[in-house]
Amino acid sequence: MAINCAAIHEGLLESELFGHEAGAFTGANKRHHGVFERANGGVLFLDEIGDMSMPVQAKLLRVLQDGQVCRLGSEKDLHVSVRLICATHKRLDKMAETDAFRRDLLFRISGVPIHLPPLRERADDIAWLAHRRVQTLNAKTGQSKRLDPRFVSCAKLQPWEGNVRELFSALDRAYHFASDCWVRWERFGMPCSNPGSSTFADRAHNVATPLGDYLARAEREYLTQVMSEREGKMAETAEVLGISRKTLWEKLRRHKIAT
């Protein structure tokens, strides 16, 4: 089970977490089982726990300490066994220093802290994320579009303040506005901030090139790029390209790309 603490009104979050009985408050026409009950025996993910109000924090602490939950309007405690995973974009330790977050609750949920760096600090992940996103969009739309290598090289230069969500939004825009099978950075609508780097496709705009030579060299560059991103793994590379392993072998041999 998963719940976003920031997306639910403070007055309703308690009911969503712990449930309520019929008649517990105005509009409560029937019993509602909270996510702790529904996640019993499994995993509960509380996203944006830093936005949880202090009263709800206090009740959450009791559930974590005693392993029991009580629906609103009920006098009966229910035993629950839940593995809890929490996430937040806020510094809970700093919030605890100013009493904006309960220190005892912070200790309870900090069993195995995991720090996920922002996307701009792990640019090597961008290629994998971008290719997977295009694959997902292809599966949804029934198309077979490909990611232009220049998209990845330009994406690695961006700050991505919105992290993966912003990257996916950019990809979605470029994907849906692509006029051919290539998902290009230019369709995103933002200039590439590295004028010193270019692919063969960029250089071809300034040099007259026969179409056959252009396509062959562009294909070779793209094959090299994808092979590098997949660390030379043939099966994964063929899957990304949407071709069989046999076809991939033939193309690599024709372009004299080492494997």
CSV table of C-alpha atoms in Angstrom, one decimal:
chain,number,residue,atom,x,y,z
A,1,MET,CA,0.0,0.0,0.0
A,2,ALA,CA,1.1,3.6,-0.7
A,3,ILE,CA,-0.2,6.9,0.4
A,4,ASN,CA,1.0,10.5,-0.2
A,5,CYS,CA,0.8,12.4,3.0
A,6,ALA,CA,1.1,15.8,1.2
A,7,ALA,CA,-1.8,15.0,-1.2
A,8,ILE,CA,-4.4,14.4,1.5
A,9,HIS,CA,-6.0,17.2,3.5
A,10,GLU,CA,-4.8,17.2,7.1
A,11,GLY,CA,-8.4,16.5,8.4
A,12,LEU,CA,-8.7,13.4,6.2
A,13,LEU,CA,-5.2,11.9,6.6
A,14,GLU,CA,-5.9,10.4,10.0
A,15,SER,CA,-8.9,8.6,8.6
A,16,GLU,CA,-6.9,7.4,5.6
A,17,LEU,CA,-4.2,6.0,7.8
A,18,PHE,CA,-6.1,4.5,10.6
A,19,GLY,CA,-9.7,4.2,9.3
A,20,HIS,CA,-13.0,5.2,10.9
A,21,GLU,CA,-16.3,3.8,12.0
A,22,ALA,CA,-19.7,4.7,10.6
A,23,GLY,CA,-20.9,7.9,12.3
A,24,ALA,CA,-17.4,8.9,13.5
A,25,PHE,CA,-17.8,12.3,12.0
A,26,THR,CA,-20.1,14.1,9.6
A,27,GLY,CA,-20.2,12.3,6.3
A,28,ALA,CA,-18.9,9.0,7.7
A,29,ASN,CA,-21.7,6.8,6.5
A,30,LYS,CA,-19.9,3.5,6.7
A,31,ARG,CA,-16.8,1.9,8.2
A,32,HIS,CA,-13.6,2.7,6.4
A,33,HIS,CA,-10.5,0.5,6.8
A,34,GLY,CA,-7.3,2.6,6.9
A,35,VAL,CA,-4.1,1.8,5.0
A,36,PHE,CA,-2.5,0.3,8.1
A,37,GLU,CA,-5.2,-2.3,8.2
A,38,ARG,CA,-5.2,-3.0,4.5
A,39,ALA,CA,-1.4,-3.3,4.5
A,40,ASN,CA,-1.4,-5.7,7.4
A,41,GLY,CA,1.2,-8.4,6.8
A,42,GLY,CA,2.8,-6.4,4.0
A,43,VAL,CA,4.5,-3.1,3.2
A,44,LEU,CA,3.2,0.4,3.7
A,45,PHE,CA,4.9,3.3,1.9
A,46,LEU,CA,4.3,6.8,3.4
A,47,ASP,CA,5.4,9.4,0.8
A,48,GLU,CA,6.2,13.0,1.9
A,49,ILE,CA,6.0,12.1,5.6
A,50,GLY,CA,7.6,15.4,6.3
A,51,ASP,CA,4.3,17.1,5.5
A,52,MET,CA,2.4,15.2,8.2
A,53,SER,CA,0.9,17.4,11.0
A,54,MET,CA,2.0,17.0,14.6
A,55,PRO,CA,-1.2,15.5,15.9
A,56,VAL,CA,-1.1,12.8,13.2
A,57,GLN,CA,2.6,12.2,13.9
A,58,ALA,CA,1.7,11.5,17.5
A,59,LYS,CA,-0.9,8.9,16.6
A,60,LEU,CA,1.5,7.3,14.0
A,61,LEU,CA,4.2,7.0,16.7
A,62,ARG,CA,1.7,5.1,18.9
A,63,VAL,CA,1.0,2.7,16.1
A,64,LEU,CA,4.7,2.1,15.5
A,65,GLN,CA,5.4,1.6,19.2
A,66,ASP,CA,2.5,-0.7,20.1
A,67,GLY,CA,1.7,-2.3,16.7
A,68,GLN,CA,-1.9,-1.4,17.3
A,69,VAL,CA,-4.3,0.8,15.4
A,70,CYS,CA,-7.7,2.2,16.5
A,71,ARG,CA,-10.2,3.4,14.0
A,72,LEU,CA,-11.7,6.9,14.6
A,73,GLY,CA,-14.9,6.4,16.6
A,74,SER,CA,-13.9,3.0,17.8
A,75,GLU,CA,-12.8,1.8,21.2
A,76,LYS,CA,-11.2,-1.4,19.9
A,77,ASP,CA,-7.5,-1.7,19.1
A,78,LEU,CA,-6.5,-3.8,16.2
A,79,HIS,CA,-3.1,-5.5,15.9
A,80,VAL,CA,-1.2,-4.7,12.7
A,81,SER,CA,2.1,-6.0,11.4
A,82,VAL,CA,3.5,-3.6,8.8
A,83,ARG,CA,6.9,-3.0,7.3
A,84,LEU,CA,7.0,0.8,7.0
A,85,ILE,CA,8.9,2.7,4.3
A,86,CYS,CA,8.9,6.5,4.4
A,87,ALA,CA,10.1,9.2,2.0
A,88,THR,CA,10.4,12.9,2.1
A,89,HIS,CA,12.2,15.7,0.2
A,90,LYS,CA,12.6,17.6,3.5
A,91,ARG,CA,15.4,17.5,6.1
A,92,LEU,CA,13.7,15.8,9.0
A,93,ASP,CA,16.7,16.2,11.3
A,94,LYS,CA,16.5,20.0,10.8
A,95,MET,CA,12.8,20.0,11.3
A,96,ALA,CA,13.2,18.0,14.5
A,97,GLU,CA,15.6,20.7,15.8
A,98,THR,CA,12.8,23.3,15.4
A,99,ASP,CA,10.1,21.0,16.7
A,100,ALA,CA,8.4,20.9,13.3
A,101,PHE,CA,8.8,17.1,13.3
A,102,ARG,CA,8.7,14.8,16.3
A,103,ARG,CA,12.2,13.6,17.3
A,104,ASP,CA,11.0,10.3,18.8
A,105,LEU,CA,9.1,9.6,15.5
A,106,LEU,CA,12.2,10.3,13.5
A,107,PHE,CA,14.1,7.8,15.6
A,108,ARG,CA,11.4,5.2,14.9
A,109,ILE,CA,11.4,5.6,11.1
A,110,SER,CA,15.2,5.9,10.7
A,111,GLY,CA,16.0,2.2,10.9
A,112,VAL,CA,17.8,2.1,7.5
A,113,PRO,CA,18.1,5.6,6.1
A,114,ILE,CA,18.8,5.8,2.4
A,115,HIS,CA,19.9,9.1,0.8
A,116,LEU,CA,19.0,9.4,-2.9
A,117,PRO,CA,21.1,12.1,-4.5
A,118,PRO,CA,19.4,14.5,-7.0
A,119,LEU,CA,19.4,13.5,-10.6
A,120,ARG,CA,22.0,16.2,-11.5
A,121,GLU,CA,24.5,14.4,-9.2
A,122,ARG,CA,23.9,11.0,-10.9
A,123,ALA,CA,24.0,11.9,-14.6
A,124,ASP,CA,25.0,8.3,-15.5
A,125,ASP,CA,21.5,7.2,-14.6
A,126,ILE,CA,19.9,9.5,-17.2
A,127,ALA,CA,20.6,7.3,-20.2
A,128,TRP,CA,19.0,4.2,-18.6
A,129,LEU,CA,16.0,6.2,-17.3
A,130,ALA,CA,15.5,7.9,-20.7
A,131,HIS,CA,15.6,4.6,-22.7
A,132,ARG,CA,13.3,2.9,-20.2
A,133,ARG,CA,10.8,5.8,-20.5
A,134,VAL,CA,10.7,5.6,-24.3
A,135,GLN,CA,10.2,1.9,-24.0
A,136,THR,CA,7.2,2.5,-21.7
A,137,LEU,CA,5.7,5.1,-24.0
A,138,ASN,CA,6.2,2.7,-27.0
A,139,ALA,CA,4.3,0.0,-25.1
A,140,LYS,CA,1.5,2.4,-24.3
A,141,THR,CA,1.1,3.9,-27.8
A,142,GLY,CA,2.1,0.8,-29.9
A,143,GLN,CA,4.8,2.8,-31.6
A,144,SER,CA,8.5,2.0,-32.0
A,145,LYS,CA,10.2,5.4,-31.6
A,146,ARG,CA,14.0,5.6,-30.7
A,147,LEU,CA,15.9,8.0,-28.5
A,148,ASP,CA,18.3,10.2,-30.3
A,149,PRO,CA,21.7,9.9,-28.6
A,150,ARG,CA,21.9,13.7,-28.6
A,151,PHE,CA,18.9,13.8,-26.2
A,152,VAL,CA,21.0,11.9,-23.6
A,153,SER,CA,24.1,14.0,-24.1
A,154,CYS,CA,22.1,17.2,-23.7
A,155,ALA,CA,20.0,15.9,-20.8
A,156,LYS,CA,23.2,15.1,-18.8
A,157,LEU,CA,24.0,18.9,-18.9
A,158,GLN,CA,20.7,20.0,-17.3
A,159,PRO,CA,20.1,20.8,-13.6
A,160,TRP,CA,16.8,18.8,-13.4
A,161,GLU,CA,15.5,20.6,-10.3
A,162,GLY,CA,12.4,18.4,-10.6
A,163,ASN,CA,14.6,15.3,-10.8
A,164,VAL,CA,13.2,12.2,-12.5
A,165,ARG,CA,9.7,13.6,-12.8
A,166,GLU,CA,11.0,16.6,-14.8
A,167,LEU,CA,13.1,14.3,-17.0
A,168,PHE,CA,10.1,12.1,-17.8
A,169,SER,CA,8.0,15.2,-18.5
A,170,ALA,CA,10.7,16.4,-21.0
A,171,LEU,CA,10.8,13.0,-22.6
A,172,ASP,CA,7.0,12.8,-22.8
A,173,ARG,CA,6.9,16.1,-24.6
A,174,ALA,CA,9.7,15.3,-27.0
A,175,TYR,CA,8.1,11.9,-27.7
A,176,HIS,CA,4.6,13.1,-28.5
A,177,PHE,CA,5.9,15.9,-30.7
A,178,ALA,CA,8.3,13.8,-32.6
A,179,SER,CA,7.5,14.0,-36.3
A,180,ASP,CA,9.4,10.8,-37.2
A,181,CYS,CA,10.7,7.7,-35.3
A,182,TRP,CA,13.3,9.7,-33.4
A,183,VAL,CA,12.8,11.4,-30.0
A,184,ARG,CA,15.0,14.5,-30.3
A,185,TRP,CA,16.1,17.1,-27.8
A,186,GLU,CA,14.9,19.9,-30.1
A,187,ARG,CA,11.3,18.7,-29.6
A,188,PHE,CA,11.7,19.3,-25.9
A,189,GLY,CA,11.9,23.1,-26.5
A,190,MET,CA,15.1,23.8,-24.5
A,191,PRO,CA,18.5,24.6,-26.0
A,192,CYS,CA,21.3,22.2,-25.3
A,193,SER,CA,23.8,23.9,-23.0
A,194,ASN,CA,26.9,22.3,-24.4
A,195,PRO,CA,27.8,23.9,-27.7
A,196,GLY,CA,31.2,22.2,-27.7
A,197,SER,CA,29.8,18.7,-28.0
A,198,SER,CA,28.0,17.4,-31.1
A,199,THR,CA,27.0,14.2,-32.7
A,200,PHE,CA,27.3,13.3,-36.4
A,201,ALA,CA,23.7,14.5,-36.9
A,202,ASP,CA,24.7,18.0,-35.7
A,203,ARG,CA,27.8,18.2,-37.9
A,204,ALA,CA,25.8,17.0,-40.9
A,205,HIS,CA,23.9,20.2,-40.9
A,206,ASN,CA,27.1,22.1,-41.8
A,207,VAL,CA,28.6,19.6,-44.2
A,208,ALA,CA,26.9,18.3,-47.4
A,209,THR,CA,26.8,14.5,-47.1
A,210,PRO,CA,25.2,11.9,-49.4
A,211,LEU,CA,22.1,10.4,-47.8
A,212,GLY,CA,23.5,6.9,-47.8
A,213,ASP,CA,26.7,7.9,-46.0
A,214,TYR,CA,24.7,10.0,-43.5
A,215,LEU,CA,22.4,7.2,-42.6
A,216,ALA,CA,25.2,4.7,-42.3
A,217,ARG,CA,27.3,6.9,-40.1
A,218,ALA,CA,24.3,8.0,-38.0
A,219,GLU,CA,23.4,4.3,-37.5
A,220,ARG,CA,27.0,3.4,-36.5
A,221,GLU,CA,27.0,6.3,-34.0
A,222,TYR,CA,23.7,5.3,-32.5
A,223,LEU,CA,24.7,1.6,-32.2
A,224,THR,CA,27.9,2.6,-30.5
A,225,GLN,CA,26.0,4.8,-28.0
A,226,VAL,CA,23.5,2.2,-27.1
A,227,MET,CA,26.1,-0.5,-26.8
A,228,SER,CA,28.1,1.7,-24.5
A,229,GLU,CA,25.0,2.5,-22.3
A,230,ARG,CA,24.2,-1.2,-22.1
A,231,GLU,CA,27.9,-2.1,-21.3
A,232,GLY,CA,28.1,-4.3,-24.4
A,233,LYS,CA,25.3,-6.6,-23.4
A,234,MET,CA,23.9,-7.9,-26.6
A,235,ALA,CA,20.5,-9.0,-25.4
A,236,GLU,CA,19.7,-5.7,-23.7
A,237,THR,CA,21.0,-3.7,-26.7
A,238,ALA,CA,18.9,-5.6,-29.1
A,239,GLU,CA,15.8,-5.1,-26.9
A,240,VAL,CA,16.4,-1.4,-26.7
A,241,LEU,CA,16.8,-1.2,-30.5
A,242,GLY,CA,13.8,-3.3,-31.2
A,243,ILE,CA,15.7,-5.8,-33.4
A,244,SER,CA,16.8,-9.4,-33.0
A,245,ARG,CA,20.3,-10.4,-31.7
A,246,LYS,CA,21.1,-11.8,-35.2
A,247,THR,CA,20.3,-8.5,-36.8
A,248,LEU,CA,22.3,-6.7,-34.2
A,249,TRP,CA,25.3,-8.9,-34.8
A,250,GLU,CA,25.1,-8.3,-38.6
A,251,LYS,CA,25.0,-4.5,-38.0
A,252,LEU,CA,27.9,-4.5,-35.7
A,253,ARG,CA,29.9,-6.6,-38.1
A,254,ARG,CA,29.0,-4.3,-41.0
A,255,HIS,CA,30.0,-1.2,-39.1
A,256,LYS,CA,33.1,-2.9,-37.7
A,257,ILE,CA,32.0,-2.2,-34.1
A,258,ALA,CA,34.0,-4.2,-31.5
A,259,THR,CA,31.9,-6.2,-29.0
